[in-house]
mmCIF file of C-alpha atoms in Angstrom:
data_model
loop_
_atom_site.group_PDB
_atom_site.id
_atom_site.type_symbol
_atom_site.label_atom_id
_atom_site.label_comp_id
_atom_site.label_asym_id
_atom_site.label_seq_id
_atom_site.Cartn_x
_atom_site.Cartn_y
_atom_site.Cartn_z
ATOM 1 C CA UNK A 14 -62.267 -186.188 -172.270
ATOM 2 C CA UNK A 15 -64.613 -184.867 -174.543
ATOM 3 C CA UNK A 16 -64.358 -181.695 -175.981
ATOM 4 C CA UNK A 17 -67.037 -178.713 -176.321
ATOM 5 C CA UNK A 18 -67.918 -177.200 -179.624
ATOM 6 C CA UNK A 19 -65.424 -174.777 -180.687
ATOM 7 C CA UNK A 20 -68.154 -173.331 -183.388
ATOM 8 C CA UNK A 21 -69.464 -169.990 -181.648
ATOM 9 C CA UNK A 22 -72.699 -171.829 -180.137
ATOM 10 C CA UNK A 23 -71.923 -171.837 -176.557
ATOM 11 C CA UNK A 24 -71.093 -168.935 -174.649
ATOM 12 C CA UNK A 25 -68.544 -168.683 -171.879
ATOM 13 C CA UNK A 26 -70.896 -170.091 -168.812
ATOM 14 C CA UNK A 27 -72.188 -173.001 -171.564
ATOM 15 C CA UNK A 28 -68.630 -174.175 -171.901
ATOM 16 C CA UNK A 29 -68.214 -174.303 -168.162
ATOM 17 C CA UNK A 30 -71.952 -176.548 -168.352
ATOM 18 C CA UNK A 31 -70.712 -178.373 -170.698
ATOM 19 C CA UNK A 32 -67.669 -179.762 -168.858
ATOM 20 C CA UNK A 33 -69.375 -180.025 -165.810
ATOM 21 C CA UNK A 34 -71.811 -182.168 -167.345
ATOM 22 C CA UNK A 35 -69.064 -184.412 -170.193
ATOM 23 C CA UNK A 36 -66.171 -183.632 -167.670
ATOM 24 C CA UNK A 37 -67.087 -183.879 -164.155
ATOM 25 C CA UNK A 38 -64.243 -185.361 -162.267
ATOM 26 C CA UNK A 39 -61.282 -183.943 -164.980
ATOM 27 C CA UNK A 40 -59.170 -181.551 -163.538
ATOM 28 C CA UNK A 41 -60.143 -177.931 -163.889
ATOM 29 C CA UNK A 42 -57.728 -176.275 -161.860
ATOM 30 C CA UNK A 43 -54.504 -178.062 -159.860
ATOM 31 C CA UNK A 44 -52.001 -175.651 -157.308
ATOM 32 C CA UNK A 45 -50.469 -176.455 -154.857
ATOM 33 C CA UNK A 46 -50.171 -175.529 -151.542
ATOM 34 C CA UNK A 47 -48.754 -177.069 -148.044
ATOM 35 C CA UNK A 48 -50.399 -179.878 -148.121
ATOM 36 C CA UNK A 49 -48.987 -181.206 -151.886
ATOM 37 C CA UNK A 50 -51.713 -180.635 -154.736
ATOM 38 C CA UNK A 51 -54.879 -179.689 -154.890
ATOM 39 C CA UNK A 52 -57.335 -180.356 -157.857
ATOM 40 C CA UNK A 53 -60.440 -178.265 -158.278
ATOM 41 C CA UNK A 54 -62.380 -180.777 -161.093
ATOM 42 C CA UNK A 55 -64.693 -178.704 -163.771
ATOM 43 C CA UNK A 56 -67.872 -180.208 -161.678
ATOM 44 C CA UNK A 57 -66.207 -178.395 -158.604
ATOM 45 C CA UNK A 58 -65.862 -175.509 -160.480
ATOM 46 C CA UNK A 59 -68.888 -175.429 -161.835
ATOM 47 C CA UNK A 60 -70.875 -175.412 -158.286
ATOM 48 C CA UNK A 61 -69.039 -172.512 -156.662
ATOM 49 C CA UNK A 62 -70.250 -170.900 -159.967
ATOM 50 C CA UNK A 63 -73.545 -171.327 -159.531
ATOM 51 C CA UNK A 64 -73.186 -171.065 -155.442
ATOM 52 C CA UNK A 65 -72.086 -167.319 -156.730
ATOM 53 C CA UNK A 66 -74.764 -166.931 -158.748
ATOM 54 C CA UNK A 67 -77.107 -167.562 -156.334
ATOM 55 C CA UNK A 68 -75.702 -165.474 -153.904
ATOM 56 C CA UNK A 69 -76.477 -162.142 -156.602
ATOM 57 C CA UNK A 70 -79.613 -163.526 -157.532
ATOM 58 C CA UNK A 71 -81.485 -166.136 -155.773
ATOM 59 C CA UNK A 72 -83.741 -168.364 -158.152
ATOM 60 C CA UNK A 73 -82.963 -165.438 -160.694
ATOM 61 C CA UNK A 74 -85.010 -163.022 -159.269
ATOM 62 C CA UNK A 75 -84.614 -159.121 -159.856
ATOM 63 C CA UNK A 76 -83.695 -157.628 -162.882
ATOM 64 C CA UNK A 77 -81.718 -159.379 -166.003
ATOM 65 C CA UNK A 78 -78.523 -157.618 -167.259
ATOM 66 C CA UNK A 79 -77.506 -155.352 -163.899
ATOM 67 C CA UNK A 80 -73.906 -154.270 -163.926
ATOM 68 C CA UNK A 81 -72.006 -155.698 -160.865
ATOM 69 C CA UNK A 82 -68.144 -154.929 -160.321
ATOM 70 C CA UNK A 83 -66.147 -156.982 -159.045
ATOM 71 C CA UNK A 84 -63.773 -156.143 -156.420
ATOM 72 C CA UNK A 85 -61.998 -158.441 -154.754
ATOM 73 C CA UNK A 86 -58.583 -159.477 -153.098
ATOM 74 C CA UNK A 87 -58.212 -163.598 -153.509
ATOM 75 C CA UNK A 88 -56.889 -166.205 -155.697
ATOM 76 C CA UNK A 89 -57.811 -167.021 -159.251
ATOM 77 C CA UNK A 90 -60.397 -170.188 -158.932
ATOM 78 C CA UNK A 91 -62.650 -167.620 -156.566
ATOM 79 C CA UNK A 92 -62.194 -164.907 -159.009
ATOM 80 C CA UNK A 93 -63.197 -166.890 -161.871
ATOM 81 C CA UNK A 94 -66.231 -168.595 -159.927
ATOM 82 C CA UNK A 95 -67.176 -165.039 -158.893
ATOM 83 C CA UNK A 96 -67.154 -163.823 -162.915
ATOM 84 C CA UNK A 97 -68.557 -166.811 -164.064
ATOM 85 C CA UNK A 98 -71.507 -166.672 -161.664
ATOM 86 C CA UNK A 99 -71.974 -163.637 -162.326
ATOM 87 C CA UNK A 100 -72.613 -164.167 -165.791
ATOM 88 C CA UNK A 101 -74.898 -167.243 -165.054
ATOM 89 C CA UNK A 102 -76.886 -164.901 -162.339
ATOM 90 C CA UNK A 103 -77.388 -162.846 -165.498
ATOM 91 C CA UNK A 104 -75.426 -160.119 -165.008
ATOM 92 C CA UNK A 105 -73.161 -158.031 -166.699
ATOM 93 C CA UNK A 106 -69.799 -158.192 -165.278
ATOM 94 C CA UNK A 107 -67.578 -155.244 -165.110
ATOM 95 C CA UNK A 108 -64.089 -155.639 -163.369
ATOM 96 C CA UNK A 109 -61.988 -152.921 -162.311
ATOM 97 C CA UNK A 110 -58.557 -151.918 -160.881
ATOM 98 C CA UNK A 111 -58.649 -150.929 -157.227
ATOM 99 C CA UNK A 112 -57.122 -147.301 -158.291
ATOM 100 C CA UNK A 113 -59.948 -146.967 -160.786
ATOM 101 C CA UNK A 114 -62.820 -146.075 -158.709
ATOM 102 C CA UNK A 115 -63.329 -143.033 -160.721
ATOM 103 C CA UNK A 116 -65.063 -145.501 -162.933
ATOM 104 C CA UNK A 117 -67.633 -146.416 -160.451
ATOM 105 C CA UNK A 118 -68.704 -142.742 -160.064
ATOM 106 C CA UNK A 119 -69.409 -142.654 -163.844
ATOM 107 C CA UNK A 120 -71.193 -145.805 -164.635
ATOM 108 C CA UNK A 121 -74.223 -147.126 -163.247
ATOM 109 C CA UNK A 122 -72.098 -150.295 -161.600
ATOM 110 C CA UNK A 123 -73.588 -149.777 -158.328
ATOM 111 C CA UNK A 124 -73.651 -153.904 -156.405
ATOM 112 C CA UNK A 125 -70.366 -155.147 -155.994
ATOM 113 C CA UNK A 126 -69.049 -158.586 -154.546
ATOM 114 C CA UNK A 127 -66.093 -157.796 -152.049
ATOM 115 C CA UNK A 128 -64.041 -160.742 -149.735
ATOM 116 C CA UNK A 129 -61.029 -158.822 -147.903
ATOM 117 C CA UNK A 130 -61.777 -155.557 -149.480
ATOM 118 C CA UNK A 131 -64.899 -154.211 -147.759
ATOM 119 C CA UNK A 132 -63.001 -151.671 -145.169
ATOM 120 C CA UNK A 133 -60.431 -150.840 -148.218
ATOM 121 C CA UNK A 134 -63.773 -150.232 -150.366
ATOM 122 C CA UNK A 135 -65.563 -148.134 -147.672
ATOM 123 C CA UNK A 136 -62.201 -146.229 -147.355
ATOM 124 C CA UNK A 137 -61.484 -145.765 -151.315
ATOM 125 C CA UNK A 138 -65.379 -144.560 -151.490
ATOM 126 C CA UNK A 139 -65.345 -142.124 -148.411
ATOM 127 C CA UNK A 140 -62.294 -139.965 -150.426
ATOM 128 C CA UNK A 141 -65.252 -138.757 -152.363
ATOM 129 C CA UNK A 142 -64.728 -141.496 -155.480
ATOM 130 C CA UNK A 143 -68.188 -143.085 -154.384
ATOM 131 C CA UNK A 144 -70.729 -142.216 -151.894
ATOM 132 C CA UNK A 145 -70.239 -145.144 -149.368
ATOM 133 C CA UNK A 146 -74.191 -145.572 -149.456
ATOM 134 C CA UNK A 147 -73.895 -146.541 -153.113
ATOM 135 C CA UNK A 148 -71.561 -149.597 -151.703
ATOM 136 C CA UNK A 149 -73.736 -152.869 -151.337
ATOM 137 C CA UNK A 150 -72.004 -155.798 -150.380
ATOM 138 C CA UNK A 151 -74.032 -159.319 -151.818
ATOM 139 C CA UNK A 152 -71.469 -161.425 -149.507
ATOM 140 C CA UNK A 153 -68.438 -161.385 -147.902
ATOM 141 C CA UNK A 154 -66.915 -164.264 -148.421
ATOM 142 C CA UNK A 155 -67.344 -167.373 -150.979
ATOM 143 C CA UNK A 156 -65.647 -170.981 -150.807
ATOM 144 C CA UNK A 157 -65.359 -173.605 -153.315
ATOM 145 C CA UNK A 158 -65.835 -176.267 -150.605
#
């Protein structure tokens, strides 16, 4: 295994490169489930990333630096692949609490990336938190596979 630079010169989505690149088939994430256990490896990893990514902005087009919030019911590999494609889309990611949609209303966090949640985030927004108009979902569900 070879290990990144520690120094300060890569930042969070670099260190995920860099593994994917000096780590491919190491394990990234292992759970189990009803089958025995299941290994995610950092190369894995790494492409539902940038499957994410792509999903907010294909070939990087639109603006650098938009504010997307995350909301969304699911396991911890997807949520990490959907903040860490988010940040290699070039966005700025902003996660919040499901009972903090008050936030929303006072930001300018306006795309979101929902799974489960889209009829508990059209019902949260129509109690007057968000207009439901302001809701844009960029997909409704991501894999790793």
């Amino acid at each position: 295994m070879l290990f990144p630079p520690l120094d300060g010169s890569l930042l969070l989505p670099e260190l995920f490169a860099f593994n994917a690149r000096h780590n491919t088939d190491r394990p990234f994430y292992i759970f189990s489930n009803a089958d025995g256990l299941t290994t995610v490896t950092h190369l894995e990893f790494y492409r539902a990333c940038h499957r994410v990514a792509h999903a907010l902005r294909p070939n990087r087009t639109g603006p650098e630096g938009e504010v997307i919030a995350i909301i969304a019911q699911t396991d911890n590999i997807l949520y990490a692949a959907l903040i860490v494609g988010t940040m290699i889309a070039g966005a700025i990611v902003r996660i919040f609490h499901l009972f903090r949609f008050h936030l929303l209303k006072v930001t300018v966090a306006i795309p979101h990336v929902s799974t489960k949640l889209r009829s508990r985030s059209d019902e949260y927004a129509a109690e007057d938190w968000l207009s439901p108009n302001n809701f844009h979902a960029v997909f409704s569900a991501c894999s790793l596979g």
